[in-house]
Short mmCIF file of C-alpha atoms and ligand atoms in Angstrom, two decimals:
data_model
loop_
_atom_site.label_atom_id
_atom_site.label_comp_id
_atom_site.label_asym_id
_atom_site.label_seq_id
_atom_site.Cartn_x
_atom_site.Cartn_y
_atom_site.Cartn_z
CA MET A 2 37.35 7.32 -42.00
CA LEU A 3 39.10 3.56 -42.66
CA PRO A 4 37.53 0.37 -44.44
CA LYS A 5 37.68 -2.52 -42.49
CA ALA A 6 36.26 -5.89 -41.37
CA GLU A 7 34.11 -6.97 -38.74
CA LEU A 8 34.76 -10.12 -36.97
CA HIS A 9 32.45 -9.95 -33.97
CA VAL A 10 28.72 -9.09 -34.70
CA HIS A 11 26.10 -11.00 -33.24
CA ILE A 12 23.25 -11.11 -36.12
CA GLU A 13 20.87 -11.44 -33.44
CA GLY A 14 22.53 -8.29 -31.13
CA THR A 15 21.92 -5.59 -34.21
CA PHE A 16 18.47 -6.00 -33.92
CA GLU A 17 16.91 -1.97 -33.34
CA PRO A 18 13.89 -1.84 -31.36
CA GLU A 19 12.61 0.00 -34.35
CA LEU A 20 12.66 -2.93 -36.07
CA ILE A 21 11.85 -5.00 -33.02
CA PHE A 22 8.53 -2.77 -33.11
CA ALA A 23 8.42 -3.63 -36.51
CA ILE A 24 7.66 -7.14 -37.01
CA ALA A 25 6.60 -7.77 -34.39
CA GLU A 26 3.85 -6.13 -35.67
CA ARG A 27 4.36 -8.03 -39.04
CA ASN A 28 4.40 -11.18 -37.19
CA ARG A 29 1.27 -10.35 -34.67
CA VAL A 30 2.91 -11.00 -30.93
CA GLU A 31 3.81 -8.79 -28.30
CA VAL A 32 6.92 -6.56 -27.82
CA PRO A 33 6.76 -6.76 -23.63
CA TYR A 34 7.45 -2.76 -23.38
CA PRO A 35 4.79 0.28 -24.47
CA SER A 36 7.38 2.04 -26.79
CA VAL A 37 10.48 1.89 -29.02
CA GLU A 38 11.55 4.56 -26.34
CA ALA A 39 10.14 2.21 -23.38
CA LEU A 40 12.54 -0.71 -24.82
CA ARG A 41 16.08 1.02 -25.13
CA SER A 42 15.86 2.73 -21.94
CA ALA A 43 15.31 -0.88 -20.65
CA TYR A 44 18.36 -1.07 -22.14
CA GLN A 45 20.96 -0.23 -18.58
CA PHE A 46 23.54 -4.26 -17.89
CA SER A 47 24.92 -4.75 -14.76
CA ASP A 48 26.93 -7.42 -16.28
CA LEU A 49 26.48 -10.47 -18.97
CA GLN A 50 23.99 -11.97 -17.49
CA SER A 51 22.19 -8.80 -17.92
CA PHE A 52 22.25 -8.38 -21.20
CA LEU A 53 21.60 -11.49 -22.80
CA ASN A 54 18.47 -11.63 -20.64
CA LEU A 55 16.93 -8.60 -22.72
CA TYR A 56 19.16 -10.28 -26.09
CA TYR A 57 16.88 -13.30 -26.11
CA ALA A 58 13.37 -11.64 -25.16
CA GLY A 59 14.42 -9.71 -28.27
CA MET A 60 14.99 -12.53 -30.74
CA ASN A 61 11.30 -13.82 -29.74
CA VAL A 62 9.29 -11.50 -31.98
CA LEU A 63 11.80 -13.55 -35.64
CA LYS A 64 9.87 -15.89 -37.59
CA THR A 65 10.35 -15.77 -41.00
CA GLU A 66 12.89 -15.96 -43.20
CA GLN A 67 11.59 -13.04 -43.93
CA ASP A 68 12.91 -11.34 -41.38
CA PHE A 69 16.32 -12.63 -41.14
CA PHE A 70 17.06 -11.69 -43.88
CA ASP A 71 15.60 -7.83 -42.44
CA LEU A 72 17.70 -8.40 -39.92
CA ALA A 73 20.70 -9.00 -41.91
CA MET A 74 20.06 -6.07 -44.13
CA ALA A 75 19.80 -3.42 -41.56
CA TYR A 76 22.59 -4.46 -39.87
CA PHE A 77 25.06 -4.72 -43.47
CA ALA A 78 23.42 -0.97 -44.23
CA LYS A 79 24.42 0.18 -41.17
CA ALA A 80 28.23 -1.42 -41.02
CA SER A 81 29.09 -0.62 -45.55
CA ALA A 82 28.05 3.86 -44.47
CA GLN A 83 31.07 2.84 -40.90
CA GLY A 84 33.31 1.66 -43.27
CA VAL A 85 33.18 -2.02 -43.44
CA VAL A 86 34.42 -3.82 -46.56
CA HIS A 87 34.10 -7.06 -45.29
CA SER A 88 31.60 -8.49 -41.99
CA GLU A 89 31.21 -12.01 -40.52
CA LEU A 90 27.81 -12.53 -38.56
CA PHE A 91 27.58 -15.11 -35.06
CA PHE A 92 24.61 -15.86 -35.61
CA ASP A 93 22.63 -18.33 -32.40
CA PRO A 94 20.32 -21.06 -34.00
CA GLN A 95 20.00 -23.67 -30.87
CA ALA A 96 17.58 -19.15 -28.93
CA HIS A 97 15.23 -19.33 -32.03
CA ILE A 98 15.33 -23.51 -32.76
CA ALA A 99 14.24 -23.40 -29.11
CA ARG A 100 11.31 -20.78 -29.99
CA GLY A 101 9.57 -23.14 -32.49
CA VAL A 102 12.38 -21.21 -35.71
CA PRO A 103 13.35 -24.29 -37.44
CA PHE A 104 17.05 -24.09 -38.46
CA GLU A 105 16.47 -24.04 -42.52
CA VAL A 106 14.55 -21.07 -41.46
CA VAL A 107 17.59 -18.85 -40.01
CA ILE A 108 19.98 -20.17 -42.19
CA ASN A 109 18.20 -19.45 -45.79
CA GLY A 110 17.35 -16.50 -44.93
CA LEU A 111 20.44 -14.89 -43.21
CA ASP A 112 22.01 -16.84 -46.52
CA GLN A 113 19.89 -14.47 -48.29
CA ALA A 114 21.45 -11.28 -47.10
CA VAL A 115 25.20 -12.18 -47.01
CA ARG A 116 24.87 -13.15 -50.80
CA GLN A 117 22.25 -9.44 -51.16
CA SER A 118 24.96 -7.49 -49.24
CA LYS A 119 27.53 -8.38 -51.67
CA GLN A 120 25.48 -6.68 -54.59
CA THR A 121 23.56 -3.87 -52.32
CA HIS A 122 27.00 -2.76 -50.49
CA GLY A 123 29.79 -4.02 -52.23
CA LEU A 124 30.43 -5.52 -49.03
CA SER A 125 31.42 -8.97 -48.36
CA SER A 126 30.04 -11.71 -45.68
CA SER A 127 30.41 -14.69 -43.99
CA LEU A 128 28.57 -16.22 -41.16
CA ILE A 129 29.49 -18.18 -37.82
CA MET A 130 27.56 -20.74 -36.32
CA CYS A 131 27.18 -20.46 -32.75
CA PHE A 132 27.37 -22.91 -29.43
CA LEU A 133 25.54 -21.72 -27.08
CA ARG A 134 27.24 -22.47 -24.09
CA ASP A 135 25.20 -22.45 -21.15
CA LEU A 136 23.08 -24.72 -23.12
CA THR A 137 24.69 -28.63 -22.74
CA ALA A 138 27.49 -30.60 -24.87
CA GLU A 139 24.98 -32.67 -26.75
CA SER A 140 22.73 -29.75 -27.19
CA ALA A 141 26.01 -28.45 -29.50
CA MET A 142 26.26 -31.29 -31.07
CA GLU A 143 23.06 -32.42 -32.13
CA VAL A 144 22.13 -28.95 -33.24
CA PHE A 145 25.97 -29.19 -35.03
CA ASN A 146 24.57 -32.24 -37.16
CA GLN A 147 21.33 -30.66 -38.52
CA SER A 148 23.59 -27.93 -39.70
CA LEU A 149 25.81 -29.91 -41.45
CA ALA A 150 22.76 -30.68 -44.99
CA HIS A 151 23.95 -26.39 -44.50
CA GLY A 152 27.56 -26.73 -44.42
CA ASP A 153 28.37 -24.32 -47.44
CA LYS A 154 25.97 -21.18 -45.33
CA PHE A 155 28.96 -20.54 -42.70
CA VAL A 156 32.61 -20.67 -41.94
CA ALA A 157 33.32 -21.14 -39.20
CA VAL A 158 31.52 -22.29 -36.36
CA GLY A 159 31.63 -20.00 -32.21
CA LEU A 160 30.94 -20.69 -28.94
CA ASP A 161 28.84 -17.79 -27.13
CA SER A 162 26.50 -16.46 -23.83
CA ALA A 163 27.51 -16.69 -20.74
CA GLU A 164 30.58 -17.71 -19.88
CA VAL A 165 31.36 -18.08 -16.53
CA GLY A 166 30.55 -22.10 -14.91
CA ASN A 167 30.87 -22.88 -19.39
CA PRO A 168 34.14 -23.64 -19.75
CA PRO A 169 35.52 -24.69 -23.05
CA SER A 170 36.48 -27.78 -21.68
CA LYS A 171 32.89 -28.38 -22.30
CA PHE A 172 32.24 -28.95 -25.86
CA LYS A 173 36.08 -30.71 -27.02
CA ASN A 174 34.19 -33.18 -28.76
CA VAL A 175 31.34 -30.91 -30.93
CA PHE A 176 34.58 -28.59 -31.89
CA ASP A 177 36.68 -31.53 -32.83
CA LYS A 178 33.98 -33.05 -34.63
CA ALA A 179 33.33 -29.31 -36.82
CA ARG A 180 36.91 -29.42 -37.35
CA ALA A 181 37.13 -32.36 -39.50
CA GLU A 182 34.01 -31.70 -40.88
CA GLY A 183 36.36 -28.25 -42.61
CA PHE A 184 35.28 -26.29 -40.33
CA VAL A 185 37.70 -22.97 -38.31
CA THR A 186 36.54 -22.62 -34.76
CA VAL A 187 36.63 -19.24 -32.60
CA ALA A 188 35.24 -19.19 -29.13
CA HIS A 189 34.24 -16.30 -26.95
CA ALA A 190 36.39 -16.07 -23.97
CA GLY A 191 38.27 -13.68 -21.17
CA GLU A 192 35.42 -11.51 -21.48
CA GLU A 193 33.93 -12.23 -18.20
CA GLY A 194 35.80 -15.39 -17.81
CA PRO A 195 39.58 -15.94 -16.57
CA PRO A 196 42.18 -16.73 -18.32
CA GLU A 197 42.40 -20.45 -17.87
CA TYR A 198 39.05 -20.27 -20.44
CA VAL A 199 41.66 -18.49 -23.66
CA TRP A 200 44.26 -21.39 -23.72
CA GLN A 201 41.46 -24.11 -23.25
CA ALA A 202 40.08 -22.23 -25.73
CA ILE A 203 43.82 -22.52 -27.68
CA ASP A 204 44.99 -25.43 -26.43
CA LEU A 205 41.84 -27.86 -26.73
CA LEU A 206 38.81 -26.33 -29.71
CA LYS A 207 41.75 -24.76 -31.37
CA VAL A 208 40.49 -21.71 -32.22
CA SER A 209 41.60 -19.86 -35.15
CA ARG A 210 40.93 -16.23 -32.95
CA ILE A 211 39.84 -15.42 -29.74
CA ASP A 212 36.82 -13.44 -29.18
CA HIS A 213 36.89 -10.36 -26.50
CA GLY A 214 39.79 -12.19 -24.89
CA VAL A 215 40.67 -8.78 -22.68
CA ARG A 216 41.32 -10.57 -19.25
CA SER A 217 44.65 -12.34 -21.04
CA LEU A 218 46.91 -9.96 -19.48
CA GLU A 219 45.97 -11.19 -16.30
CA ASP A 220 49.15 -13.84 -17.71
CA SER A 221 51.78 -12.67 -19.35
CA LYS A 222 52.16 -16.40 -20.67
CA LEU A 223 49.20 -16.38 -22.23
CA VAL A 224 49.86 -13.25 -24.15
CA GLU A 225 53.52 -15.13 -24.91
CA ALA A 226 51.74 -17.39 -26.30
CA LEU A 227 48.68 -15.40 -27.55
CA LYS A 228 51.87 -13.44 -29.38
CA GLU A 229 54.34 -16.27 -30.82
CA GLN A 230 51.10 -18.06 -32.69
CA ALA A 231 49.19 -14.38 -33.89
CA ILE A 232 46.42 -15.12 -32.88
CA PRO A 233 43.93 -12.42 -33.51
CA LEU A 234 41.63 -10.74 -30.38
CA THR A 235 38.25 -9.41 -31.73
CA VAL A 236 37.88 -6.88 -29.06
CA CYS A 237 34.64 -4.97 -28.63
CA PRO A 238 35.41 -2.18 -26.26
CA LEU A 239 31.33 -0.43 -26.42
CA SER A 240 30.35 -3.92 -25.12
CA ASN A 241 32.99 -4.42 -22.79
CA VAL A 242 32.08 -0.80 -20.52
CA LYS A 243 28.24 -1.50 -21.50
CA LEU A 244 29.00 -4.82 -19.39
CA LYS A 245 31.19 -3.12 -16.86
CA VAL A 246 33.86 -5.09 -17.52
CA PHE A 247 35.75 -1.65 -18.03
CA SER A 248 34.38 0.62 -15.74
CA SER A 249 35.18 3.49 -18.26
CA MET A 250 36.99 3.48 -21.65
CA ALA A 251 39.99 5.21 -20.28
CA GLU A 252 40.30 1.75 -18.43
CA HIS A 253 39.94 -0.02 -21.29
CA ASN A 254 43.22 -2.34 -22.03
CA ILE A 255 43.23 -2.38 -26.05
CA LYS A 256 46.39 -0.19 -26.75
CA LYS A 257 47.70 -1.71 -24.49
CA MET A 258 47.49 -5.05 -26.70
CA LEU A 259 48.59 -2.85 -28.52
CA ASP A 260 51.97 -1.93 -26.65
CA LEU A 261 52.25 -5.38 -26.17
CA GLY A 262 52.22 -6.99 -29.98
CA LEU A 263 48.93 -8.61 -29.84
CA ASN A 264 47.28 -8.99 -32.53
CA ALA A 265 43.58 -6.52 -31.69
CA THR A 266 40.74 -5.35 -33.95
CA VAL A 267 37.60 -2.94 -33.52
CA ASN A 268 34.01 -5.19 -32.76
CA SER A 269 30.73 -3.76 -32.06
CA ASP A 270 29.51 -7.51 -30.76
CA ASP A 271 26.01 -6.28 -29.95
CA PRO A 272 25.68 -2.85 -31.93
CA ALA A 273 21.84 -1.93 -30.74
CA TYR A 274 22.10 -2.83 -27.44
CA PHE A 275 25.99 -1.22 -26.56
CA GLY A 276 25.13 2.71 -28.04
CA GLY A 277 26.93 1.75 -31.44
CA TYR A 278 28.25 0.11 -34.65
CA VAL A 279 31.95 -0.45 -35.17
CA GLU A 280 32.95 3.26 -36.64
CA ASP A 281 31.35 4.41 -33.04
CA ASN A 282 33.49 2.34 -31.47
CA PHE A 283 37.20 3.61 -33.27
CA THR A 284 35.46 6.99 -32.20
CA ALA A 285 35.22 6.19 -28.43
CA VAL A 286 37.94 4.17 -28.12
CA ARG A 287 39.94 7.03 -30.06
CA GLN A 288 38.79 10.21 -27.83
CA ALA A 289 39.47 7.61 -24.04
CA LEU A 290 42.92 6.22 -24.88
CA ASN A 291 43.86 9.02 -27.37
CA LEU A 292 44.97 6.50 -29.86
CA SER A 293 47.24 7.02 -32.54
CA LYS A 294 46.01 7.43 -36.65
CA ALA A 295 48.86 4.75 -37.33
CA GLU A 296 46.68 2.62 -34.25
CA GLU A 297 43.84 2.51 -35.52
CA ILE A 298 44.91 1.64 -39.59
CA GLN A 299 47.28 -1.25 -37.88
CA LEU A 300 43.53 -2.46 -36.26
CA CYS A 301 42.00 -2.12 -39.24
CA ARG A 302 44.59 -4.30 -40.67
CA ASN A 303 44.47 -6.91 -38.35
CA SER A 304 41.09 -6.84 -39.12
CA ILE A 305 41.94 -7.69 -42.19
CA ASN A 306 44.77 -9.71 -42.38
CA ALA A 307 42.65 -12.45 -39.70
CA ALA A 308 39.02 -12.46 -41.88
CA PHE A 309 38.34 -15.98 -43.09
CA ILE A 310 38.68 -15.00 -46.78
CA ASP A 311 41.52 -16.01 -49.72
CA ALA A 312 44.52 -14.27 -49.81
CA SER A 313 43.87 -12.17 -53.49
CA GLU A 314 40.32 -10.65 -50.78
CA LYS A 315 42.36 -9.72 -48.35
CA ALA A 316 45.56 -8.11 -50.33
CA GLN A 317 42.67 -6.27 -52.06
CA TYR A 318 41.00 -5.07 -49.31
CA LEU A 319 44.64 -4.11 -47.64
CA SER A 320 44.96 -2.04 -50.80
CA GLN A 321 41.85 -0.13 -49.56
CA LEU A 322 43.31 0.33 -46.71
CA GLU A 323 46.81 1.55 -47.88
CA LYS A 324 45.46 4.25 -50.49
CA SER A 325 42.76 5.60 -47.72
CA ALA A 326 45.45 5.87 -45.00
CA VAL A 327 47.39 8.25 -46.74
N1 ADE B 403 25.66 -13.16 -27.16
C1 ADE B 403 25.90 -11.89 -27.16
N2 ADE B 403 27.01 -11.33 -27.24
C2 ADE B 403 27.06 -12.23 -26.95
C3 ADE B 403 28.82 -11.14 -25.97
N3 ADE B 403 29.12 -10.19 -25.07
N4 ADE B 403 29.22 -12.70 -24.69
C4 ADE B 403 28.15 -14.06 -24.80
N5 ADE B 403 27.18 -13.80 -25.52
C5 ADE B 403 27.31 -12.96 -26.55
ZN1 ZN B 404 30.42 -11.58 -28.50
#
């Protein structure tokens, strides 16, 4: 197993049914399913929205700092066992604030886990605060202003949730402000939405990476721009198949991305819902697309190079990769 960075994982999407039930019991709240098995068997999706409905329902049981800490520590244990040496976690503060859970509770619980993961697993990590694109631009600005008191606890801002009908242009002002405050930016684009949304994420939101971006290949000029600007794509193969972006893994375009010279990486997105963590994604792609060892190493190298870490950390992880690749 090769060392790699994971750059596209929603912490709320790592919430395994067993932990949902355990935390629900601790907090004395009801899960609207009779058992772990019944909940897990509901994980059949027709598109992004059908998944998001269950994803937002699952996180309802999270109430305390301890809950967010436990959630992240459970993810770090799984990720570490799958060769992840560095991870950048998305979190969705608006989904928690709307339920009456204060921003501080969410970020403090996650921040403590980020610190602990280095000690427990030797795994470095950081947080990326996402705006929910199906809410208003005003709501995004409000949560961003609130987050500034905790600006030392996250490294970037991102954009997630229901893509179609919610273009990046809607969030230009808050992304301008985030960059002015010193944050780098990323955005989900070209998952279900058209190549135009990827253009907007690059040109208007000035993103450092595109999350998903698989529909970029429909636009050859966009492929050229992504190559020219060396913009990494955080691709999530199992997610794309589960949410019917591709009809099967054999249809997935990640190998094509490498052939085109794009800077693709492999990630798990919402591993508790999509059937696997990052190494499981590598295994699925390897089997369906006959990836060579050299291509797999390239995907891992891309992930380390695309991480928001300093040059000395990158050099250290890259040398770890080159050593284990022989
Ligand atoms: N939130 C959690 N997972 C997501 C995905 N794959 N796309 C958009 N928003 C998400
Ligand atoms: Zn995602």
